[in-house]
mmCIF file of C-alpha atoms in Angstrom:
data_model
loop_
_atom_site.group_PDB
_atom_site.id
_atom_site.type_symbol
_atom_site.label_atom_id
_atom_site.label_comp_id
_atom_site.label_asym_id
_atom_site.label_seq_id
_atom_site.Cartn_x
_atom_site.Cartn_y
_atom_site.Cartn_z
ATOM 1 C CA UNK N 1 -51.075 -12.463 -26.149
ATOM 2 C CA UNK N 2 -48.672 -11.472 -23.834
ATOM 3 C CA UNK N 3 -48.717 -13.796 -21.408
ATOM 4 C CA UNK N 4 -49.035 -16.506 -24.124
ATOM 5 C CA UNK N 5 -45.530 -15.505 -25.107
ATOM 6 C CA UNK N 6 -44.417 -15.402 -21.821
ATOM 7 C CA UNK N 7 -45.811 -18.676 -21.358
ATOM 8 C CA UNK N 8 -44.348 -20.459 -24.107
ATOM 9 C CA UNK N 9 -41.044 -18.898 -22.978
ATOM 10 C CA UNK N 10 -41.397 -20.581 -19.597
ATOM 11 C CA UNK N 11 -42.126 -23.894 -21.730
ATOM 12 C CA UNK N 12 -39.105 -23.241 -23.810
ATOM 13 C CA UNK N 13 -36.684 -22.893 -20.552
ATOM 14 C CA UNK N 14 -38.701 -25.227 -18.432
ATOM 15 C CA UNK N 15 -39.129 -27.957 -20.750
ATOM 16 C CA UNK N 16 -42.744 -28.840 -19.005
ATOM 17 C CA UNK N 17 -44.235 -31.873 -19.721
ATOM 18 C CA UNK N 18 -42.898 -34.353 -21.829
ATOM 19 C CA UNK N 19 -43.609 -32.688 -24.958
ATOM 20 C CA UNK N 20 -41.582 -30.105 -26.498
ATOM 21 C CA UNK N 21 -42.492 -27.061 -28.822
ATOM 22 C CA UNK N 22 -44.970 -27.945 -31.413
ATOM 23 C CA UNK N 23 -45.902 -25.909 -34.143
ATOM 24 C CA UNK N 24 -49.337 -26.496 -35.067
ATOM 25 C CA UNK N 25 -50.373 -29.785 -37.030
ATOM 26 C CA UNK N 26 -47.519 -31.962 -35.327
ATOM 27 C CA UNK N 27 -49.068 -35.250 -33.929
ATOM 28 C CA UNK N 28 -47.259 -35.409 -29.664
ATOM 29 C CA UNK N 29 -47.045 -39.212 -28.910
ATOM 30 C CA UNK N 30 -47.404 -39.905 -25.078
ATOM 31 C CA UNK N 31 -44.329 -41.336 -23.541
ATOM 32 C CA UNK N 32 -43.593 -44.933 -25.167
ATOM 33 C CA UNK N 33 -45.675 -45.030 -27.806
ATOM 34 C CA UNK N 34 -44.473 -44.423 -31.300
ATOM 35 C CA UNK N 35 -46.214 -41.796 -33.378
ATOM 36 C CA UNK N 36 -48.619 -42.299 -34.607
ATOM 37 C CA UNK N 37 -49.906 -44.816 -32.232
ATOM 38 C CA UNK N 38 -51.463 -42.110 -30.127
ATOM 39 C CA UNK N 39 -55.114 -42.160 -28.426
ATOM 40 C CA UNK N 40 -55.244 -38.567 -28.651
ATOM 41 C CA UNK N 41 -56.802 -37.291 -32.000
ATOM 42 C CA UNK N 42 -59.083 -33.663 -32.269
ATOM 43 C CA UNK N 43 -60.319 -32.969 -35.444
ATOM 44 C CA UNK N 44 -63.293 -30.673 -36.589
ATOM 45 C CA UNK N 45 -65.835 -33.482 -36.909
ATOM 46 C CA UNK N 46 -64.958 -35.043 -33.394
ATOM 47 C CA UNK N 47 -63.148 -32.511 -31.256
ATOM 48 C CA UNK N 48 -63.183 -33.644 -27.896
ATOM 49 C CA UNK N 49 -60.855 -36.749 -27.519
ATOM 50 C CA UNK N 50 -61.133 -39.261 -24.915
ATOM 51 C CA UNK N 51 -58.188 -38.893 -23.379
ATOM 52 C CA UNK N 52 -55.936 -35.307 -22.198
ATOM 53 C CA UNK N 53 -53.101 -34.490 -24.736
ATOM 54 C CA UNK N 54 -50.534 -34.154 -21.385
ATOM 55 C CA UNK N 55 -50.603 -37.455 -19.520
ATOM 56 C CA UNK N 56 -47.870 -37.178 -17.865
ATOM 57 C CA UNK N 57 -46.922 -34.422 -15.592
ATOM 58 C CA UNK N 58 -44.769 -33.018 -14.087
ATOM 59 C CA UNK N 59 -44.831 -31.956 -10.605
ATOM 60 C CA UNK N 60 -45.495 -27.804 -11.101
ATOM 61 C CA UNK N 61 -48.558 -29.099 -14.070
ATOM 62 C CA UNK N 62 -49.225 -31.571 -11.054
ATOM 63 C CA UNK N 63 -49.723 -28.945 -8.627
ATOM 64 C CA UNK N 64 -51.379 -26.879 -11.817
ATOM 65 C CA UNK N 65 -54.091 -29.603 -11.538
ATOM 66 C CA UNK N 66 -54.557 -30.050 -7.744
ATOM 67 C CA UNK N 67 -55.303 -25.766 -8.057
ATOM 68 C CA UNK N 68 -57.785 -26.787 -11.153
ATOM 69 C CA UNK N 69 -60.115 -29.011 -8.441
ATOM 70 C CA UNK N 70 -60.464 -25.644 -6.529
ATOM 71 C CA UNK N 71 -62.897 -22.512 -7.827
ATOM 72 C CA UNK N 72 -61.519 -21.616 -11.241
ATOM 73 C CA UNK N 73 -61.541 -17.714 -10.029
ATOM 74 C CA UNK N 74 -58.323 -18.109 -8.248
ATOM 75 C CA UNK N 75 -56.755 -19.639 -11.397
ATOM 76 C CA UNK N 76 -54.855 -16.852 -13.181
ATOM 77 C CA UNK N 77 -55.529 -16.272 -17.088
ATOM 78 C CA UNK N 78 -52.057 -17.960 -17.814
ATOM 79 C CA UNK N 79 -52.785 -20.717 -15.246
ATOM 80 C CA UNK N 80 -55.924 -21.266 -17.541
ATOM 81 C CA UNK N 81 -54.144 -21.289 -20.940
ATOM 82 C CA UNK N 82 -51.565 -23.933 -19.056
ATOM 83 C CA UNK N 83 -54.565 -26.118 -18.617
ATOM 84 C CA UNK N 84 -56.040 -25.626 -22.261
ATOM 85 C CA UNK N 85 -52.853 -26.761 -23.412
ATOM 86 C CA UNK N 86 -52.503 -29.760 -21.279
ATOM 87 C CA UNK N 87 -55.787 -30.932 -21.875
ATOM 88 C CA UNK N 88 -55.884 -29.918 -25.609
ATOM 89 C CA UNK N 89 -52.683 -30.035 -28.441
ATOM 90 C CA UNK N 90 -54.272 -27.554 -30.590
ATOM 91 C CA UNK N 91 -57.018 -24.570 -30.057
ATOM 92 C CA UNK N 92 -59.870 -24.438 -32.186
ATOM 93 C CA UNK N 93 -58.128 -21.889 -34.565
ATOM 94 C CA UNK N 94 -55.417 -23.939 -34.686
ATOM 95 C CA UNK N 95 -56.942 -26.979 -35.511
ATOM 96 C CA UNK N 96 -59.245 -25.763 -38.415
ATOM 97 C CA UNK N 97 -56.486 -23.812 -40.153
ATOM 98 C CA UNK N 98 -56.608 -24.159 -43.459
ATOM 99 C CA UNK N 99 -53.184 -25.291 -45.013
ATOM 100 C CA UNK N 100 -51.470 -25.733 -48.884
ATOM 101 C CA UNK N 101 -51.728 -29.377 -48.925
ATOM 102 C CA UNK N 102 -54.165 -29.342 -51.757
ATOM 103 C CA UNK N 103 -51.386 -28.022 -54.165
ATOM 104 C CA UNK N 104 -49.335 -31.209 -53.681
ATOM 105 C CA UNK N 105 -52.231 -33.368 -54.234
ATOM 106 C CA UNK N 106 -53.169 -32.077 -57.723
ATOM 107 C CA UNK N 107 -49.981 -31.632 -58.179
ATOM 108 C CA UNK N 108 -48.857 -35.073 -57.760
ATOM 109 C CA UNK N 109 -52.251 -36.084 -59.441
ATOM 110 C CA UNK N 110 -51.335 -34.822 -62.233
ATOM 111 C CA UNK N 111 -47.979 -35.444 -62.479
ATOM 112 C CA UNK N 112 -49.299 -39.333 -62.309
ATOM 113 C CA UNK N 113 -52.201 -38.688 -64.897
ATOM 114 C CA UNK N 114 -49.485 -37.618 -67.101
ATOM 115 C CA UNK N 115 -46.993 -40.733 -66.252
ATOM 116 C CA UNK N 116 -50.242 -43.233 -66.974
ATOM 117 C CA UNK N 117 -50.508 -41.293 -70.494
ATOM 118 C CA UNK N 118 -46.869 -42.025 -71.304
ATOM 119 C CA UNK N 119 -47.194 -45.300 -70.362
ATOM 120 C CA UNK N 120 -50.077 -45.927 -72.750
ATOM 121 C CA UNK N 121 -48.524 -44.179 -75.517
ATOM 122 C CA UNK N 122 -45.580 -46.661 -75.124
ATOM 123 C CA UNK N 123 -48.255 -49.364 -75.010
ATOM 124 C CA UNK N 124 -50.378 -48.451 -78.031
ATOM 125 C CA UNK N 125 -46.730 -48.084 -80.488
ATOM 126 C CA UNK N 126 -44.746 -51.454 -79.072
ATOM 127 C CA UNK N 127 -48.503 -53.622 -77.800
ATOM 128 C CA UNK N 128 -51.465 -53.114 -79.314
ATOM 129 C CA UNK N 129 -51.826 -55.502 -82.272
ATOM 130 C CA UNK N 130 -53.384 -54.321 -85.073
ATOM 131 C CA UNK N 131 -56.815 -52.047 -86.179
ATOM 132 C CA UNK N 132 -59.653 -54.522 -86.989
ATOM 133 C CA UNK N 133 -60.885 -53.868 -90.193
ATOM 134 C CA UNK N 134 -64.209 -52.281 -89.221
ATOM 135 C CA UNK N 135 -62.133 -49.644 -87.913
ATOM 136 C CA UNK N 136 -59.966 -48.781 -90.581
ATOM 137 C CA UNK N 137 -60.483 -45.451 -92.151
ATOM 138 C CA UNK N 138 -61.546 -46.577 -95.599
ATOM 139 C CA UNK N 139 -64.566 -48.836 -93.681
ATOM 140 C CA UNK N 140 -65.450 -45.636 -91.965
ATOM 141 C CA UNK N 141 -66.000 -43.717 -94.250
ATOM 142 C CA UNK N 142 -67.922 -46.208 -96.462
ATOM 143 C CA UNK N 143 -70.048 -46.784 -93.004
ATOM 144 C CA UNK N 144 -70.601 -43.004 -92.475
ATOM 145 C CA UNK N 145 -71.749 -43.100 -96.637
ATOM 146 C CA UNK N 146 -74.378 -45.573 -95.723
ATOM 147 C CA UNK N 147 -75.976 -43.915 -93.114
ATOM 148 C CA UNK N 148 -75.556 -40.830 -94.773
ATOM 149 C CA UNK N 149 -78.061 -42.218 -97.772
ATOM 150 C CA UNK N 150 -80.353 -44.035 -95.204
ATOM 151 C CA UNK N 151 -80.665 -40.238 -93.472
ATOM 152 C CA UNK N 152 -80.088 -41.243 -90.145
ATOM 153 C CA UNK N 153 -81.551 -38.432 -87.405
ATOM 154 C CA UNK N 154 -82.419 -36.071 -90.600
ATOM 155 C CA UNK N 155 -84.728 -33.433 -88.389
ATOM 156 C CA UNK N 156 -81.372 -32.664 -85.737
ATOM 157 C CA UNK N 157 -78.956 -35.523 -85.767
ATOM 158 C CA UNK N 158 -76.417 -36.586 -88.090
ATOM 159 C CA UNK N 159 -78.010 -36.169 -91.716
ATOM 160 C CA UNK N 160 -79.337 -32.836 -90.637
ATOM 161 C CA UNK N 161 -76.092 -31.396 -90.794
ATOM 162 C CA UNK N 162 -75.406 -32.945 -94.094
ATOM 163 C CA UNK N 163 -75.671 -30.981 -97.174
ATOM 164 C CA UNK N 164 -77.362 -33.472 -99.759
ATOM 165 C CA UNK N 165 -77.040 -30.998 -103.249
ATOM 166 C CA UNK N 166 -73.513 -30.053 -102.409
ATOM 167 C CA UNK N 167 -72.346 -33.501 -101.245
ATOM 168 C CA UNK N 168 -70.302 -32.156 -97.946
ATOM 169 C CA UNK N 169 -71.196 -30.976 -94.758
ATOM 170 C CA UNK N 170 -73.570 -27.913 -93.417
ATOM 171 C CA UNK N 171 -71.672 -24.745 -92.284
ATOM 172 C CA UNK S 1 -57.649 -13.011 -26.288
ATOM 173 C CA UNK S 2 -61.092 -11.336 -26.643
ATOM 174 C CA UNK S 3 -61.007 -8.016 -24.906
ATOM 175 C CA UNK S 4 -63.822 -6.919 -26.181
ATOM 176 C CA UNK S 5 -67.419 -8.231 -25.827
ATOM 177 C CA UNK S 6 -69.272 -9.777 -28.466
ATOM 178 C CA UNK S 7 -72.487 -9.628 -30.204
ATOM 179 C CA UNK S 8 -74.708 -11.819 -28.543
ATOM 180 C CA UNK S 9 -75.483 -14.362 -31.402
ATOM 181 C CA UNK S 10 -78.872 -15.877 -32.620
ATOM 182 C CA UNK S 11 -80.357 -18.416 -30.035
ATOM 183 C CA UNK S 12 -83.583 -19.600 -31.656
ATOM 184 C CA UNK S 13 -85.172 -20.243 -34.836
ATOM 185 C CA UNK S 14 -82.219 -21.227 -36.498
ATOM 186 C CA UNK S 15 -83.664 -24.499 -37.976
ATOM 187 C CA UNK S 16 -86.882 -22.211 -39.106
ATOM 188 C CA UNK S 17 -84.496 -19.536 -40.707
ATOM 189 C CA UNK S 18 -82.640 -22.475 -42.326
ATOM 190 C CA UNK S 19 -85.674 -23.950 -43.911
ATOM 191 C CA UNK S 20 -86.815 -21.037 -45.094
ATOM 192 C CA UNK S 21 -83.941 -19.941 -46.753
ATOM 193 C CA UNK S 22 -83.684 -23.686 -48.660
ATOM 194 C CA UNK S 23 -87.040 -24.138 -49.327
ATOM 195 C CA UNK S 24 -87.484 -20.802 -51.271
ATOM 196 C CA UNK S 25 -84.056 -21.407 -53.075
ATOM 197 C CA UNK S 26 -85.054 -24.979 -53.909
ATOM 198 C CA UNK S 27 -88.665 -23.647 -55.587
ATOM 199 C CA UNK S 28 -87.148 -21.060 -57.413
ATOM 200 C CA UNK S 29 -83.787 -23.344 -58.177
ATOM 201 C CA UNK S 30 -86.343 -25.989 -59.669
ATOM 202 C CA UNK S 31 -88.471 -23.239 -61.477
ATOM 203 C CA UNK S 32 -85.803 -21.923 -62.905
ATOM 204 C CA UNK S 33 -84.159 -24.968 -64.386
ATOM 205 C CA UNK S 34 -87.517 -26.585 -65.955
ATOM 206 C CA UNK S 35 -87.787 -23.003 -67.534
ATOM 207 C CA UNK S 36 -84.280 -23.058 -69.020
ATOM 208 C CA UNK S 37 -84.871 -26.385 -70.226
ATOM 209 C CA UNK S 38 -88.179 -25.891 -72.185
ATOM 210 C CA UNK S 39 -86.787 -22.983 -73.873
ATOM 211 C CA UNK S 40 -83.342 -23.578 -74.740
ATOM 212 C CA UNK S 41 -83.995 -27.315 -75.404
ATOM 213 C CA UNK S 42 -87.747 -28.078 -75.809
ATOM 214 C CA UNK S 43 -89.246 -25.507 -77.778
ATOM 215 C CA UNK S 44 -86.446 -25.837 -80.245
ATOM 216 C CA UNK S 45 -86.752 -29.164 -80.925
ATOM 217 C CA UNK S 46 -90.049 -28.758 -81.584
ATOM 218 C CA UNK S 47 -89.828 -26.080 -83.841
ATOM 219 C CA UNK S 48 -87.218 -28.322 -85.477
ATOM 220 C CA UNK S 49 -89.531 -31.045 -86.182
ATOM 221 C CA UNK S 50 -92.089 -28.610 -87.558
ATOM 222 C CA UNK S 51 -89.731 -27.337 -89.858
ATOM 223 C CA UNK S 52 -88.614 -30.562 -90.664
ATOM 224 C CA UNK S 53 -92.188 -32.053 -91.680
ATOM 225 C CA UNK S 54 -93.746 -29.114 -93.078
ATOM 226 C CA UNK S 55 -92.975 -29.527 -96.636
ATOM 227 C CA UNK S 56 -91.576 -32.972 -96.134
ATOM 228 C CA UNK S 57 -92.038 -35.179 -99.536
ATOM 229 C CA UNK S 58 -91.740 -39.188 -98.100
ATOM 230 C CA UNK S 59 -91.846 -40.293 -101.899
ATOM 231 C CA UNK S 60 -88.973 -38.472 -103.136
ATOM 232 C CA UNK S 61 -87.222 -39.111 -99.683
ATOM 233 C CA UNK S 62 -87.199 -42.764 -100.524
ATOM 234 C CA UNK S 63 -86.429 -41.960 -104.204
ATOM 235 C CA UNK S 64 -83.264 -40.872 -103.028
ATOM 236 C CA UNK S 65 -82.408 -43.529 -100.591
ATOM 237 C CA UNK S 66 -83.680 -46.287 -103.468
ATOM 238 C CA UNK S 67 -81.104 -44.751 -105.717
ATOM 239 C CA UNK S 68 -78.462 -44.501 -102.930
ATOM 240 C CA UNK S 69 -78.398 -48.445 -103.124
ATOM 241 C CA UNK S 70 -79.296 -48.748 -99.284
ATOM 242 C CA UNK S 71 -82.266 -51.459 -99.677
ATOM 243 C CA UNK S 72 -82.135 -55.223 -100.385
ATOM 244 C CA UNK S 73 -85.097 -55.423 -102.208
ATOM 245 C CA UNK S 74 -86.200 -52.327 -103.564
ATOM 246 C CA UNK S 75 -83.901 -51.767 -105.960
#
């Protein structure tokens, strides 16, 4: 830990690399290419990209490299994170964090669900023309009489939960 | 920055372990649902039925629908 701060101290002064400081989850685009037209994309399914997130170096991540083609044992432990981080944006950790974006999306999924149901409400006072007369209340009721009297379902369906003596429905 | 070592993880058997573990749950996942269903669904319906028919008069059933006015015919 401490020589990752010391190291991203260095980056903050030095200014290595093209990139600046990112805080985890920010996309780098490679020098002239607009985000996010980048080649470089880790996620969890597919985390080894094709290409190195630094491509271009400067001359100490240059030298950095040259030391990388020797035996790793020389390479110092902050030598080694300088190489993660050139060759990777994000560690594992990193990468997989889990984050709050799931609140905005139900949030904003509802908000819409509730937009659409104004919207309809609007529709169904100023659009819809009117009931057909099968579904007027008086025809319902006449239509639930008739099935009532031809006992529709009368061991657990409808009729069963009819009282016949008392004319009205089963507690 | 691990200082400290690890426990050295499992190497082998871990498809073996895996199966195990699902094909028990699945048997007793499956076991459990048919039993849940023939006794808080099945049984009752029949018993429902059984009640229904055991003192079931068809004669005076269609008595009542004949006077209900439901047929074309049998008035």
């Amino acid at each position: 830990m401490f020589f990752r701060t010391a190291w991203s101290l260095v980056l903050r002064k030095g200014g290595l690399g093209i990139r600046g400081i990112h805080s985890p989850g920010d996309t780098a685009p490679s020098k002239g290419k607009m985000p996010p037209y980048t080649n470089y994309h880790a996620q969890r399914s597919y985390p080894m990209p094709d290409e190195p997130f630094c491509t271009e170096l400067n001359a100490e991540q240059q030298a950095l490299k040259e030391k990388e083609k020797g035996s790793w044992t020389q390479l110092s432990h902050a030598e080694k994170v300088a190489l993660y981080r050139l060759q990777f944006h994000e560690t594992f950790a990193e990468m997989n964090h889990r984050s709050n974006e799931w609140k905005t999306v139900m949030g904003c999924v509802f908000f819409f669900c509730g937009f659409t149901a104004l919207l309809i409400w609007w529709q169904r006072v100023y659009v819809f023309p009117k009931k057909p007369l099968t579904l007027t209340d008086e025809w319902k009721s006449q239509q639930l009489q008739r099935i009532l009297d031809m006992k529709g379902n009368p061991v657990q369906g409808l009729a069963s939960q009819w009282d016949y003596e008392k004319k009205e429905w089963k507690k | 920055i691990a200082s400290s070592a690890l426990a050295k993880p499992q190497m082998c058997g871990l498809l073996d372990k895996r199966l195990l573990f699902h094909i028990v749950g699945a048997i007793i996942v499956s076991l459990g649902v048919a039993a849940f269903y023939k006794f808080a669904e099945a049984e009752p319906r029949k018993k429902a039925y059984a009640d229904f028919y055991r003192n079931y008069d068809s004669i005076k059933d269609f008595e009542e629908m004949r006077k209900a006015g439901i047929f074309q015919r049998a008035k």
